[in-house]
Short mmCIF file of C-alpha atoms and ligand atoms in Angstrom, two decimals:
data_model
loop_
_atom_site.label_atom_id
_atom_site.label_comp_id
_atom_site.label_asym_id
_atom_site.label_seq_id
_atom_site.Cartn_x
_atom_site.Cartn_y
_atom_site.Cartn_z
CA MET A 26 18.75 -103.41 55.97
CA ILE A 27 22.32 -102.09 56.14
CA VAL A 28 22.43 -98.48 57.39
CA LEU A 29 25.30 -96.01 57.59
CA LEU A 30 24.83 -93.43 60.35
CA THR A 31 27.20 -90.46 60.42
CA GLY A 32 27.32 -88.30 63.54
CA GLY A 33 26.34 -91.28 65.68
CA GLY A 34 28.18 -89.74 68.67
CA GLY A 35 26.11 -86.52 68.63
CA GLN A 36 22.83 -86.00 70.49
CA LEU A 37 20.59 -86.90 67.55
CA GLY A 38 22.93 -89.73 66.53
CA ARG A 39 22.81 -91.28 69.99
CA CYS A 40 19.02 -91.00 70.10
CA LEU A 41 18.87 -92.72 66.70
CA LEU A 42 21.12 -95.53 67.87
CA ASP A 43 18.89 -96.07 70.92
CA ARG A 44 15.84 -96.47 68.70
CA MET A 45 16.90 -98.16 65.47
CA PRO A 46 15.07 -101.43 64.80
CA SER A 47 17.06 -104.54 65.68
CA THR A 48 16.59 -105.75 62.10
CA TRP A 49 18.85 -102.91 60.84
CA ARG A 50 22.57 -103.64 60.57
CA VAL A 51 23.99 -100.27 61.55
CA ALA A 52 27.50 -98.93 60.97
CA ALA A 53 28.07 -95.75 62.96
CA PRO A 54 31.70 -94.76 62.45
CA ALA A 55 33.08 -92.02 64.71
CA GLN A 56 34.54 -88.94 63.05
CA HIS A 57 38.09 -90.33 63.32
CA GLU A 58 36.92 -93.49 61.53
CA LEU A 59 35.03 -91.65 58.78
CA ASP A 60 35.48 -87.91 58.32
CA ILE A 61 32.62 -86.89 55.99
CA VAL A 62 34.77 -84.01 54.72
CA ASN A 63 37.07 -86.57 53.07
CA GLU A 64 35.12 -87.42 49.91
CA GLN A 65 37.43 -90.24 48.85
CA ALA A 66 37.10 -91.87 52.26
CA VAL A 67 33.30 -91.50 52.10
CA GLN A 68 33.15 -93.10 48.62
CA ALA A 69 35.38 -95.98 49.72
CA TYR A 70 33.43 -96.55 52.96
CA VAL A 71 30.07 -96.59 51.18
CA ALA A 72 31.34 -98.79 48.35
CA ASP A 73 32.61 -101.26 50.91
CA LEU A 74 29.56 -101.22 53.25
CA ARG A 75 26.91 -101.01 50.49
CA PRO A 76 24.23 -99.51 52.77
CA ALA A 77 20.61 -99.36 51.64
CA LEU A 78 20.31 -96.11 53.60
CA ILE A 79 22.59 -93.34 54.85
CA ILE A 80 21.42 -91.11 57.71
CA ASN A 81 23.51 -87.97 58.10
CA ALA A 82 23.32 -86.67 61.66
CA ALA A 83 26.85 -85.25 61.45
CA ALA A 84 27.26 -81.50 61.44
CA TYR A 85 29.28 -78.56 62.69
CA THR A 86 26.73 -77.22 65.19
CA ALA A 87 28.61 -74.58 67.22
CA VAL A 88 26.58 -71.64 65.90
CA ASP A 89 28.70 -68.83 67.39
CA ASN A 90 32.10 -70.44 66.73
CA ALA A 91 31.02 -70.91 63.13
CA GLU A 92 31.25 -67.15 62.50
CA ASP A 93 35.07 -67.34 62.76
CA ASP A 94 35.49 -70.83 61.38
CA VAL A 95 33.82 -70.45 58.00
CA GLN A 96 35.91 -72.94 56.02
CA ALA A 97 35.50 -75.72 58.59
CA VAL A 98 31.74 -75.14 58.86
CA TYR A 99 31.22 -75.31 55.10
CA ASP A 100 33.54 -78.32 54.85
CA VAL A 101 31.28 -80.33 57.16
CA ASN A 102 27.79 -78.89 56.63
CA ALA A 103 27.94 -78.33 52.88
CA HIS A 104 30.75 -80.36 51.31
CA GLY A 105 30.52 -83.26 53.79
CA ALA A 106 26.77 -83.56 53.22
CA GLU A 107 27.34 -83.40 49.45
CA SER A 108 29.99 -86.16 49.64
CA LEU A 109 27.47 -88.43 51.33
CA ALA A 110 24.81 -87.62 48.72
CA ARG A 111 27.24 -88.36 45.87
CA ALA A 112 28.27 -91.63 47.47
CA ALA A 113 24.60 -92.54 47.94
CA ALA A 114 23.88 -91.68 44.30
CA ARG A 115 26.78 -93.81 43.10
CA SER A 116 25.88 -96.82 45.25
CA GLY A 117 22.09 -96.66 44.98
CA ALA A 118 21.54 -95.91 48.70
CA GLY A 119 18.80 -93.68 50.07
CA LEU A 120 19.78 -90.61 52.11
CA LEU A 121 18.12 -88.92 55.07
CA HIS A 122 19.81 -85.60 55.82
CA VAL A 123 19.07 -83.25 58.74
CA SER A 124 18.94 -79.46 58.59
CA THR A 125 17.85 -76.53 60.70
CA ASP A 126 15.34 -73.74 61.35
CA TYR A 127 18.31 -71.34 61.22
CA VAL A 128 18.04 -71.33 57.41
CA PHE A 129 15.27 -68.74 57.96
CA ASP A 130 15.65 -65.05 58.76
CA GLY A 131 12.83 -64.90 61.31
CA GLY A 132 10.71 -62.36 59.47
CA SER A 133 7.64 -64.59 59.13
CA ASP A 134 4.42 -64.06 61.09
CA ARG A 135 3.38 -67.75 60.86
CA PRO A 136 5.29 -71.03 61.19
CA TYR A 137 7.62 -71.59 58.27
CA VAL A 138 6.62 -74.05 55.54
CA GLU A 139 9.04 -75.86 53.26
CA THR A 140 8.39 -73.54 50.31
CA ASP A 141 9.28 -70.37 52.25
CA ALA A 142 12.45 -68.67 51.09
CA ALA A 143 15.54 -69.60 53.10
CA MET A 144 17.48 -66.48 54.04
CA PRO A 145 19.96 -67.41 56.77
CA LEU A 146 21.33 -64.75 59.12
CA ASN A 147 24.51 -66.52 60.18
CA VAL A 148 27.35 -68.66 58.81
CA TYR A 149 25.97 -71.86 60.33
CA GLY A 150 22.58 -71.26 58.66
CA HIS A 151 24.22 -70.43 55.32
CA SER A 152 26.33 -73.59 55.47
CA LYS A 153 23.30 -75.75 56.32
CA ARG A 154 21.31 -74.21 53.46
CA ALA A 155 24.25 -74.89 51.11
CA GLY A 156 24.22 -78.49 52.39
CA GLU A 157 20.49 -78.91 51.72
CA MET A 158 20.86 -77.67 48.15
CA ALA A 159 23.98 -79.74 47.47
CA VAL A 160 22.32 -82.89 48.81
CA LEU A 161 19.16 -82.45 46.74
CA GLN A 162 21.15 -81.63 43.63
CA ALA A 163 23.46 -84.65 43.96
CA LEU A 164 20.62 -86.99 44.97
CA PRO A 165 17.14 -85.69 44.09
CA GLN A 166 15.59 -88.74 45.84
CA ALA A 167 17.05 -87.64 49.20
CA ILE A 168 14.88 -86.56 52.11
CA VAL A 169 15.99 -83.50 54.10
CA VAL A 170 14.33 -82.90 57.47
CA ARG A 171 14.73 -79.48 59.09
CA SER A 172 14.27 -79.33 62.83
CA SER A 173 14.70 -76.80 65.64
CA TRP A 174 16.00 -76.24 69.18
CA LEU A 175 17.11 -79.85 69.83
CA PHE A 176 17.48 -81.14 73.36
CA SER A 177 18.07 -84.60 74.80
CA GLU A 178 19.71 -86.53 77.58
CA TYR A 179 22.91 -86.50 75.48
CA GLY A 180 25.53 -83.89 74.58
CA ASN A 181 25.47 -80.19 75.26
CA ASN A 182 22.12 -78.50 74.88
CA PHE A 183 20.02 -75.76 76.47
CA VAL A 184 18.34 -78.08 78.99
CA ARG A 185 21.69 -79.34 80.28
CA THR A 186 22.99 -75.75 80.52
CA MET A 187 19.97 -74.58 82.53
CA LEU A 188 20.14 -77.58 84.88
CA ARG A 189 23.87 -77.04 85.45
CA LEU A 190 23.03 -73.52 86.62
CA VAL A 191 20.38 -74.94 88.97
CA VAL A 192 22.71 -77.61 90.40
CA ASN A 193 25.54 -75.07 90.78
CA GLY A 194 23.25 -72.86 92.85
CA ALA A 195 22.98 -69.85 90.52
CA GLU A 196 20.82 -67.17 92.16
CA GLN A 197 19.56 -65.62 88.95
CA VAL A 198 19.69 -66.38 85.25
CA GLN A 199 19.08 -63.97 82.37
CA VAL A 200 17.47 -65.62 79.34
CA VAL A 201 16.46 -64.14 76.00
CA ASP A 202 12.70 -63.69 75.82
CA ASP A 203 12.16 -62.31 72.32
CA GLN A 204 13.38 -65.18 70.09
CA LEU A 205 10.54 -67.61 69.44
CA GLY A 206 10.56 -71.22 68.22
CA PHE A 207 9.61 -74.78 69.07
CA PRO A 208 11.92 -76.99 71.14
CA THR A 209 12.29 -80.55 69.83
CA TYR A 210 13.28 -83.69 71.70
CA ALA A 211 16.02 -85.33 69.61
CA GLY A 212 14.49 -88.73 70.45
CA ASP A 213 11.20 -87.70 68.85
CA LEU A 214 13.08 -86.47 65.77
CA ALA A 215 14.90 -89.81 65.70
CA ASP A 216 11.57 -91.68 65.75
CA VAL A 217 10.30 -89.54 62.86
CA LEU A 218 13.48 -90.19 60.84
CA ILE A 219 13.20 -93.93 61.48
CA ALA A 220 9.51 -93.91 60.46
CA LEU A 221 10.44 -92.08 57.25
CA ALA A 222 13.33 -94.45 56.58
CA GLY A 223 11.01 -97.44 56.83
CA ARG A 224 8.84 -96.04 54.02
CA MET A 225 11.41 -94.21 51.97
CA PRO A 226 10.67 -95.21 48.43
CA ASN A 227 7.01 -94.29 49.02
CA VAL A 228 7.65 -90.88 50.59
CA ALA A 229 8.10 -87.97 48.19
CA ALA A 230 11.69 -86.76 48.19
CA GLY A 231 12.68 -83.25 49.21
CA LEU A 232 12.34 -80.98 52.21
CA TYR A 233 10.27 -81.61 55.35
CA HIS A 234 9.90 -79.73 58.63
CA TYR A 235 9.67 -81.45 62.01
CA CYS A 236 9.64 -79.82 65.44
CA GLY A 237 8.22 -80.66 68.85
CA ALA A 238 5.15 -78.44 68.54
CA GLY A 239 2.72 -81.32 68.91
CA ASN A 240 -0.73 -79.75 68.90
CA ASP A 241 0.60 -76.39 70.21
CA THR A 242 0.17 -73.48 67.89
CA THR A 243 2.07 -70.95 70.01
CA PRO A 244 5.88 -71.05 69.91
CA VAL A 245 7.88 -70.26 73.04
CA SER A 246 10.83 -68.02 73.82
CA TRP A 247 14.11 -69.32 75.24
CA CYS A 248 13.04 -67.78 78.54
CA GLU A 249 9.73 -69.67 78.48
CA PHE A 250 11.68 -72.83 77.63
CA ALA A 251 13.91 -72.17 80.66
CA ARG A 252 10.79 -71.67 82.83
CA ALA A 253 9.46 -75.05 81.67
CA ILE A 254 12.84 -76.67 82.49
CA PHE A 255 12.83 -75.15 85.98
CA ASP A 256 9.21 -76.28 86.53
CA CYS A 257 10.19 -79.84 85.58
CA ALA A 258 13.24 -79.68 87.90
CA ASP A 259 10.98 -78.49 90.70
CA ARG A 260 8.62 -81.42 90.16
CA VAL A 261 11.53 -83.89 90.17
CA SER A 262 13.29 -82.33 93.20
CA PRO A 263 11.11 -79.91 95.16
CA CYS A 264 14.03 -79.24 97.53
CA LEU A 265 16.14 -77.61 94.75
CA GLN A 266 16.68 -73.86 95.09
CA LEU A 267 15.73 -72.52 91.65
CA PRO A 268 17.39 -69.39 90.23
CA VAL A 269 15.28 -66.30 89.60
CA LEU A 270 14.61 -66.15 85.87
CA LEU A 271 15.15 -62.70 84.33
CA PRO A 272 13.73 -62.24 80.81
CA ILE A 273 15.97 -60.09 78.60
CA ASP A 274 15.93 -58.86 75.01
CA THR A 275 18.32 -60.22 72.39
CA SER A 276 19.99 -56.80 72.33
CA ALA A 277 21.04 -57.33 75.96
CA TYR A 278 22.74 -60.64 75.14
CA PRO A 279 25.09 -60.05 72.20
CA THR A 280 26.34 -63.21 70.47
CA ALA A 281 28.79 -63.69 67.60
CA ALA A 282 26.03 -65.12 65.37
CA ARG A 283 22.72 -63.37 64.71
CA ARG A 284 19.73 -65.63 65.30
CA PRO A 285 16.23 -65.47 63.80
CA MET A 286 13.69 -63.80 66.13
CA PHE A 287 11.06 -66.32 64.98
CA SER A 288 11.86 -69.78 63.67
CA ALA A 289 8.76 -71.88 64.36
CA LEU A 290 8.42 -74.66 61.79
CA SER A 291 5.13 -75.97 60.43
CA CYS A 292 4.92 -79.80 60.34
CA GLU A 293 1.88 -79.85 58.06
CA LYS A 294 3.68 -81.30 55.03
CA LEU A 295 5.00 -84.17 57.14
CA ALA A 296 1.55 -84.78 58.63
CA ALA A 297 0.18 -85.13 55.12
CA VAL A 298 2.66 -87.87 54.24
CA GLY A 299 0.18 -90.38 55.66
CA LEU A 300 2.56 -93.17 56.53
CA THR A 301 1.04 -96.43 57.66
CA GLY A 302 2.40 -99.25 59.73
CA GLN A 303 3.61 -99.61 63.29
CA GLN A 304 4.93 -96.07 63.64
CA THR A 305 2.46 -93.89 61.81
CA LEU A 306 3.46 -90.27 61.63
CA PRO A 307 0.32 -88.58 62.99
CA PRO A 308 0.80 -90.00 66.54
CA LEU A 309 4.49 -89.08 66.37
CA LEU A 310 3.59 -85.58 65.25
CA SER A 311 1.18 -85.07 68.14
CA ARG A 312 4.00 -85.52 70.66
CA THR A 313 4.89 -82.26 72.32
CA TRP A 314 8.37 -81.31 73.55
CA ARG A 315 6.88 -80.73 77.02
CA VAL A 316 6.28 -84.45 77.66
CA ALA A 317 9.83 -85.46 76.68
CA LEU A 318 11.25 -82.54 78.68
CA GLN A 319 10.05 -83.96 82.00
CA ARG A 320 11.81 -87.27 81.29
CA VAL A 321 15.03 -85.59 80.09
CA VAL A 322 15.17 -83.27 83.11
CA CYS A 323 14.75 -86.27 85.40
CA GLN A 324 17.59 -88.16 83.65
CA LEU A 325 19.95 -85.16 83.54
CA LEU A 326 19.40 -84.30 87.20
CA GLN A 327 20.24 -87.88 88.14
CA GLN A 328 23.40 -87.74 85.98
CA GLN A 329 24.50 -84.36 87.34
CA ARG A 330 24.16 -85.54 90.93
CA ALA A 331 25.92 -88.87 90.33
N1 LIG B 4 21.36 -78.86 68.09
C1 LIG B 4 20.31 -78.18 67.65
O1 LIG B 4 19.68 -77.41 68.39
C2 LIG B 4 19.83 -78.37 66.23
C3 LIG B 4 18.72 -77.63 65.79
C4 LIG B 4 18.25 -77.83 64.48
C5 LIG B 4 18.90 -78.72 63.64
N2 LIG B 4 20.00 -79.40 64.10
C6 LIG B 4 20.67 -80.33 63.17
O2 LIG B 4 20.49 -81.63 63.70
C7 LIG B 4 21.60 -82.44 63.33
C8 LIG B 4 22.15 -83.13 64.58
O3 LIG B 4 22.55 -82.14 65.52
P1 LIG B 4 23.11 -82.53 66.96
O4 LIG B 4 22.60 -81.51 67.91
O5 LIG B 4 22.90 -83.97 67.23
O6 LIG B 4 24.67 -82.26 66.74
P2 LIG B 4 25.89 -82.63 67.67
O7 LIG B 4 25.44 -83.15 68.99
O8 LIG B 4 26.82 -81.46 67.63
O9 LIG B 4 26.56 -83.86 66.90
C9 LIG B 4 27.20 -83.67 65.67
C10 LIG B 4 27.95 -84.93 65.34
O10 LIG B 4 28.61 -84.72 64.09
C11 LIG B 4 29.90 -85.27 64.16
N3 LIG B 4 30.78 -84.65 63.19
C12 LIG B 4 31.16 -83.35 63.12
N4 LIG B 4 32.01 -83.18 62.09
C13 LIG B 4 32.14 -84.38 61.48
C14 LIG B 4 32.89 -84.85 60.37
N5 LIG B 4 33.68 -84.03 59.67
N6 LIG B 4 32.81 -86.15 60.03
C15 LIG B 4 32.03 -87.01 60.74
N7 LIG B 4 31.30 -86.63 61.82
C16 LIG B 4 31.36 -85.33 62.18
C17 LIG B 4 30.33 -84.98 65.59
O11 LIG B 4 31.41 -85.82 65.92
P3 LIG B 4 32.33 -85.49 67.21
O12 LIG B 4 31.49 -85.90 68.37
O13 LIG B 4 33.53 -86.33 67.00
O14 LIG B 4 32.61 -84.02 67.18
C18 LIG B 4 29.05 -85.30 66.35
O15 LIG B 4 28.98 -86.68 66.62
C19 LIG B 4 22.58 -81.52 62.61
O16 LIG B 4 22.38 -81.63 61.23
C20 LIG B 4 22.17 -80.14 63.06
O17 LIG B 4 22.50 -79.15 62.12
C21 LIG B 4 20.47 -79.25 65.37
#
């Protein structure tokens, strides 16, 4: 199968590349080779490659910068995603597109399901919601997977930030303790996307939620996530001097973009897909972020010391 992967240099993209089956012929152009904002270039690239599947892991993901960079954010997250969907529609390719928990406003008292109303609080969330709608309008057969709080051994993410503070000898770290969600290992999301891709014509199109909840029903705060990171670091290197963790409220940590206070996603719709084959979804869905975290912390600590 010929596959076009956009955003292959990002953290999800790199996790996908690590895991794609060897039977897939994958083209993963960097942004300077294929800018998804350039619709003509996207059409030409897809017409030339003739992929059976496009996976869009490209996005403008700097949530706070997005507030002052509205045009650029929409160009990538809405119009870029739409360009890919139109190219897929024209060429007959399938499309897997990735979106975010930040399409929700955080007012729910239970994990969000796909039919809950999206009411983003920030520019990034609005642009991702616009992208979801544009994709599904241009290509109703597309699959859009929302995920949350991604971390991995690649790129900039919360785990890397916390470990940098540890390695740099920070004495104390203040972390927001009243925003709740589920962290997700980007490698686990990649495995889910690959499992979906392998069964695409048989999986109902539309929106799905995937996060690293596993069998946990209780979401965590960023501060609890930081505690788990420090615990993993302590297990890997008991000689490390860990910073004192100070839980704070969102109001004490003003950011350019407002964030939902609660953005846990329910994976029940995905669990009901009932895929069969080598990588069935139920075992993938039972993976919790905590298992992957230990491995990622180990890898990042080795990198940061090298
Ligand atoms: N990070 C999270 O916590 C999180 C949470 C929920 C959902 N998501 C979603 O998950 C997906 C993957 O996120 P991620 O964390 O892997 O993002 P990331 O690490 O920031 O990677 C984004 C990738 O998109 C590429 N890109 C940006 N603009 C582009 C353009 N105009 N044309 C082509 N490529 C472009 C970037 O290329 P360069 O490297 O050249 O800049 C980069 O490779 C996104 O859809 C994101 O919205 C992320």
